[in-house]
Amino acid sequence: MNIQEIQLTSRPTGIPSAENFALAQNTLPEIQDGEVLVKNLWMSVDPYMRGRMMDRASYIAPFQIGEALEGGAIGEVLESKNSEFPVGTKVNSMQGWRSHYISNGNGLTALPVTPLPDQSFLGIMGMPGMTAWTGLFRIAKLKPTDTVFISAASGAVGSVACQIAKMHGCTVVGSTSSDDKVALLKSLGVDVVINYKKESNLIEALAKAAPQGIDVYFENVGGEHLEAALANMNDYGRIAVCGMISQYNATEPQPGPTNLAMLIIKKLKVEGFIVFDHWAHYGEFAQQMGQWISEGKIKWEETVYEGLAEAPNAFIGLFEGKNKGKMLVKL
Amino acid sequence: MNIQEIQLTSRPTGIPSAENFALAQNTLPEIQDGEVLVKNLWMSVDPYMRGRMMDRASYIAPFQIGEALEGGAIGEVLESKNSEFPVGTKVNSMQGWRSHYISNGNGLTALPVTPLPDQSFLGIMGMPGMTAWTGLFRIAKLKPTDTVFISAASGAVGSVACQIAKMHGCTVVGSTSSDDKVALLKSLGVDVVINYKKESNLIEALAKAAPQGIDVYFENVGGEHLEAALANMNDYGRIAVCGMISQYNATEPQPGPTNLAMLIIKKLKVEGFIVFDHWAHYGEFAQQMGQWISEGKIKWEETVYEGLAEAPNAFIGLFEGKNKGKMLVKL
């Protein structure tokens, strides 16, 4: 059958542009025994994908020029010769950026039967939600008495991290990039929100937002945000390094913070993490998150682009601050 | 009685110079009940003291202008009205930079009776030795299979860290600043030694020295050394941040490494530490180090300046690479 897919046509320099991508036709053969044909319903775009667009060794292989991109997606089984995934099964995979795909079941997960919308398994119940939970509890060892600073606080990960930390009893300071994102975060209960685009001195802004100092920094941004956090950390503070989105599109090496000696002076712990390393704990996360959702204790936002052809724009929008909460493409 | 002391006369800008210090006269009263009069025999100069010369909040109070500096010292009790420290007792204190002092016993530790030279309790058996041991075992959780990179490897801390790591079974790469220090480190069993002053690209030099990658980085230097380590760390590597001597005399803020995203990509753990926080474990360290010394398994170097008046030059020499092993002043 004929399908559509988004291919990487060239490696971006700086912020990716539409010219780096192409909507292409492809064909799929008939399915064989043990295989399923899946039609994608939703796909995820995430900042980490920018790294895969570079040709370098990393924790995950680079995308190849002239081939379809990959990423989290929710689909529905259209044809099945695999008894584990009968027709109609909703499945989670890494086969996004295409209309349909064939799978032998490896890497497919059937969605559990819940009242939750399918696409929540790409967001609050999926990788971004699990990332927030992992960073706070498994990396930063969050305590109820902590003051927590979360950058990119209105994003898919940050907005969940903010709410988890509030439920845990913490004081939460978030940074974001626009007044309506500030309003969103305040509505989620964040104690103090910084619109960093309006601040000329982020170190001072953070000192004012958290005069008691920061115990845990959930790092999504890098650069000046990391410098401001280091300047305002309390002794024995913990920094969970989830992302550094300010660095991903840099065309020249970006100098790091000038105040790394704070690591010593304040005896800080810093740990980078990749959520996939922690996936054995997904059940624990999902049980907890499902309960919070069923109790109405947590909210989530989605920003949805319509149609596979819009996937590159959705992805590019991540670096222009166009998403509140999870950025999704509805196929 | 009349005594001599070294006072801080002005706060240094950049590398400290002789003009920042003055040899001054002072007087001590007669000792009271419970007090002892101590004559210093040896004093320590250490890079961390540079931080105390700045007027800023830190883990230890800044030195005051017009007052004597402080630091580790070994002395002998000359007069005593304290039965815990009879005349002739050798004592360890933080009352360096002066010829004599009076103490009520707080902060004094009698040296244990050992065949070791007194001044070893300012070096291998003291703060620098304990720092090496703490960084490797308590912070970096050293394993025998680790490849360890140690910067400032020929210094008081680094030269001990190199030998401990070798005894533990590790492969050790050290960096230092001159050919005779390279020779010293090779004589101590360090597997590969980099003279960083002869390398135009430290990232490549380290990659060549440790093609298998670095599991543990013992950070004493900062700047380009940290950048090179980050570029060459293996996944899940650990960085024990002990010092950043390249930053201490900076008159302008020094940009940090450009490759901090390696924290995420490689899932690294970084932890800054101050040895004083770990002093409850001194007994454990001293037992182990004493055994290594008695078995002839560990060596140490001393660089000795003679006379209290030479203490500023000894201190300044730390930043000019003038010491092999522990820098000491013999009073």
XYZ file of C-alpha atoms in Angstrom, chain B:
331
model
C 55.771 37.562 74.290
C 56.608 38.913 70.849
C 55.603 36.798 67.884
C 55.619 37.077 64.117
C 52.695 36.569 61.795
C 51.784 37.001 58.128
C 48.899 39.392 57.619
C 46.757 39.962 54.564
C 47.280 43.631 53.690
C 45.116 43.802 50.561
C 42.891 41.456 48.569
C 44.714 40.055 45.533
C 43.527 40.686 41.998
C 44.628 37.852 39.777
C 47.622 35.863 40.973
C 48.519 37.038 44.490
C 51.758 38.983 44.840
C 54.106 39.711 47.721
C 52.476 43.129 48.190
C 49.260 41.481 49.350
C 51.053 40.179 52.442
C 53.148 41.580 55.275
C 55.299 40.018 57.966
C 54.137 41.723 61.163
C 54.955 41.673 64.844
C 52.344 40.877 67.433
C 52.344 40.085 71.134
C 50.759 37.315 73.149
C 49.712 37.595 76.806
C 50.579 35.076 79.505
C 48.557 31.875 79.193
C 45.580 31.357 81.493
C 44.267 28.195 83.123
C 43.237 25.714 80.436
C 45.433 27.315 77.797
C 48.606 26.316 76.001
C 51.290 28.293 74.169
C 52.267 26.614 70.903
C 55.298 27.275 68.712
C 54.621 26.403 65.080
C 57.106 24.090 63.358
C 55.454 23.623 59.987
C 52.625 25.297 58.111
C 50.658 24.399 55.042
C 49.792 26.528 52.037
C 46.885 25.242 49.955
C 45.085 26.468 46.833
C 41.734 26.717 48.640
C 43.155 29.620 50.682
C 42.919 31.812 47.572
C 39.117 31.721 47.932
C 39.346 33.024 51.489
C 41.257 36.059 50.221
C 38.123 37.235 48.410
C 35.418 39.028 50.345
C 32.523 36.725 49.540
C 30.261 34.227 51.215
C 31.602 30.692 50.957
C 31.883 27.541 53.030
C 34.508 29.254 55.152
C 34.742 32.894 56.222
C 36.987 35.259 54.247
C 40.320 36.393 55.679
C 40.235 39.911 57.079
C 42.545 42.686 55.962
C 45.164 43.531 58.586
C 44.773 40.224 60.360
C 46.888 37.096 60.302
C 45.949 34.443 57.754
C 44.963 30.976 58.892
C 45.679 27.461 57.750
C 46.864 24.047 58.768
C 49.970 23.945 60.966
C 51.955 21.570 63.147
C 53.366 22.977 66.356
C 54.806 21.999 69.709
C 53.444 22.983 73.105
C 55.958 25.318 74.856
C 53.909 26.156 77.949
C 50.829 24.420 79.225
C 48.051 24.989 81.724
C 45.938 22.301 80.017
C 46.520 18.702 81.111
C 45.312 17.380 77.761
C 48.268 19.010 75.989
C 51.402 18.835 78.165
C 54.624 20.637 77.249
C 56.293 18.928 74.288
C 53.044 17.691 72.737
C 52.999 18.015 68.932
C 49.690 19.460 67.801
C 47.799 19.996 64.551
C 45.766 23.215 64.271
C 44.380 25.763 61.832
C 46.628 28.440 63.408
C 49.246 28.633 60.677
C 50.845 31.786 59.226
C 52.269 32.772 62.663
C 55.213 31.799 64.803
C 53.295 31.106 68.014
C 49.728 31.091 69.261
C 47.684 30.525 72.398
C 44.875 27.961 72.395
C 42.348 26.716 74.928
C 42.506 23.352 73.184
C 39.533 23.830 70.874
C 40.593 22.908 67.348
C 43.845 21.349 68.570
C 44.609 17.700 67.830
C 47.606 15.964 69.351
C 49.597 14.100 66.712
C 49.440 10.340 67.183
C 52.705 8.634 68.066
C 54.014 7.252 64.783
C 57.357 6.970 63.035
C 56.068 9.437 60.436
C 57.571 12.925 60.129
C 55.483 15.618 61.792
C 54.762 17.436 58.554
C 53.181 14.346 56.986
C 50.088 15.319 58.990
C 49.803 18.378 56.757
C 50.127 16.217 53.644
C 49.781 12.518 53.033
C 48.266 11.846 56.476
C 46.407 15.147 56.625
C 43.987 17.228 54.653
C 45.418 16.610 51.154
C 45.673 12.840 51.642
C 42.197 12.705 53.133
C 40.924 14.783 50.190
C 42.311 12.309 47.650
C 40.820 9.348 49.527
C 37.455 11.071 50.014
C 37.142 12.134 46.408
C 37.957 8.712 45.047
C 36.029 6.514 47.436
C 33.302 8.576 49.092
C 32.436 10.789 46.087
C 33.439 8.905 42.916
C 32.813 5.407 44.357
C 35.997 4.126 42.736
C 35.949 0.612 41.251
C 39.041 -1.405 40.266
C 37.897 -1.532 36.639
C 37.758 2.256 36.315
C 39.979 4.362 34.120
C 40.681 7.460 36.212
C 41.808 10.863 34.958
C 43.444 13.105 37.556
C 44.329 16.719 36.826
C 47.014 18.597 38.759
C 48.278 15.055 39.207
C 51.615 15.985 40.730
C 50.117 18.199 43.432
C 49.566 17.359 47.075
C 46.139 15.849 46.412
C 46.664 14.591 42.882
C 49.855 12.653 43.576
C 48.129 10.765 46.387
C 44.990 10.200 44.320
C 47.080 8.721 41.503
C 48.703 6.198 43.815
C 45.500 5.231 45.616
C 43.766 4.632 42.300
C 46.672 2.506 41.065
C 46.630 0.434 44.280
C 42.900 -0.056 43.780
C 43.579 -1.635 40.389
C 42.569 1.276 38.186
C 44.164 2.557 35.016
C 45.338 6.093 35.764
C 45.918 9.045 33.445
C 47.409 12.169 34.989
C 47.941 15.664 33.665
C 50.654 17.981 34.850
C 52.679 20.996 33.730
C 56.341 20.051 33.253
C 58.571 17.249 32.075
C 60.079 16.589 35.480
C 56.614 16.281 36.963
C 55.811 13.831 34.172
C 58.843 11.810 35.259
C 57.750 11.954 38.886
C 54.288 10.670 38.043
C 55.670 7.857 35.909
C 57.886 6.857 38.838
C 54.714 6.657 40.940
C 53.209 4.171 38.485
C 50.800 6.462 36.629
C 49.972 4.717 33.361
C 49.864 7.710 31.026
C 50.927 11.267 31.836
C 49.994 14.341 29.814
C 52.097 17.503 29.987
C 49.192 19.792 29.146
C 51.499 22.736 28.470
C 52.807 20.858 25.455
C 49.381 19.955 24.078
C 47.493 22.273 21.748
C 44.322 20.188 21.982
C 43.702 18.653 25.369
C 40.561 16.820 24.187
C 42.606 14.936 21.591
C 45.527 14.388 23.943
C 43.223 12.792 26.493
C 41.503 10.694 23.829
C 44.904 9.380 22.841
C 45.905 8.777 26.468
C 42.695 6.898 27.256
C 41.183 5.482 24.068
C 39.003 3.296 26.300
C 37.429 6.467 27.781
C 37.383 7.900 31.293
C 35.168 6.454 34.028
C 36.196 8.754 36.862
C 37.569 12.281 36.604
C 39.190 13.733 39.725
C 38.806 17.433 39.002
C 41.399 19.807 40.432
C 41.740 22.312 37.613
C 38.518 23.303 35.782
C 38.324 25.076 32.428
C 39.906 23.183 29.535
C 40.618 20.195 31.733
C 36.939 19.810 32.561
C 36.019 20.229 28.908
C 38.517 17.552 27.879
C 37.239 15.206 30.567
C 33.595 15.707 29.546
C 34.525 14.964 25.936
C 36.231 11.728 26.919
C 34.018 10.389 29.702
C 32.322 7.029 29.309
C 28.589 6.630 29.902
C 27.642 6.810 33.571
C 31.029 8.328 34.417
C 31.564 10.113 37.712
C 33.312 13.433 38.283
C 34.528 14.305 41.781
C 34.999 18.078 41.829
C 37.719 18.842 44.340
C 39.134 22.091 42.979
C 39.317 24.373 39.951
C 42.721 25.988 40.386
C 42.654 27.443 36.858
C 39.753 29.643 37.967
C 40.949 30.900 41.341
C 42.956 33.879 40.112
C 40.655 34.862 37.268
C 39.999 38.592 37.200
C 37.158 38.219 34.696
C 34.494 35.503 34.809
C 35.873 32.492 32.932
C 33.431 30.788 30.573
C 32.725 27.168 31.418
C 33.097 24.180 29.118
C 31.150 24.324 25.865
C 30.162 20.680 26.118
C 28.057 20.441 29.264
C 25.376 18.655 27.230
C 27.667 15.629 27.676
C 26.186 15.471 31.174
C 22.952 14.293 29.556
C 24.290 12.382 26.580
C 26.611 10.352 28.810
C 24.411 10.363 31.909
C 27.225 11.652 34.106
C 27.277 12.261 37.829
C 29.188 15.302 39.055
C 29.670 16.100 42.725
C 31.539 18.897 44.383
C 32.936 18.270 47.837
C 34.798 19.867 50.708
C 36.895 17.455 52.717
C 35.939 19.024 56.048
C 32.396 17.662 55.579
C 33.850 14.164 55.640
C 36.134 14.547 58.628
C 34.130 12.029 60.671
C 35.768 9.429 58.419
C 39.315 10.602 59.168
C 40.001 7.588 61.388
C 39.065 5.198 58.609
C 41.301 7.079 56.187
C 44.224 7.302 58.623
C 44.108 3.591 59.410
C 44.184 2.739 55.687
C 46.808 5.316 54.744
C 49.011 4.402 57.717
C 48.951 0.795 56.566
C 49.859 1.701 52.985
C 52.741 3.827 54.225
C 54.028 1.154 56.611
C 53.949 -1.355 53.762
C 55.905 1.021 51.541
C 53.101 1.132 49.020
C 52.772 4.886 48.764
C 55.256 7.699 48.310
C 55.001 11.408 48.793
C 56.883 14.466 47.749
C 57.358 17.710 49.635
C 58.383 21.128 48.427
C 59.648 23.104 51.409
C 60.165 26.871 51.797
C 62.186 27.884 54.843
C 61.005 30.502 57.314
C 57.693 32.207 58.029
C 58.695 35.163 55.848
C 58.707 32.805 52.859
C 55.085 31.690 53.379
C 53.627 34.182 50.848
C 56.121 33.007 48.213
C 55.233 29.401 48.919
C 51.558 30.221 48.557
C 52.071 32.184 45.330
C 54.201 29.308 44.026
C 51.161 27.022 44.124
C 49.716 28.952 41.191
C 53.008 28.919 39.316
C 53.368 25.151 39.466
C 56.394 25.400 41.770
C 55.446 22.495 43.999
C 55.864 18.790 43.537
C 53.570 17.122 46.011
C 52.813 19.025 49.192
C 53.900 22.649 49.470
C 55.101 23.354 53.019
C 56.748 26.105 55.015
C 59.228 25.108 57.729
C 59.238 27.704 60.456
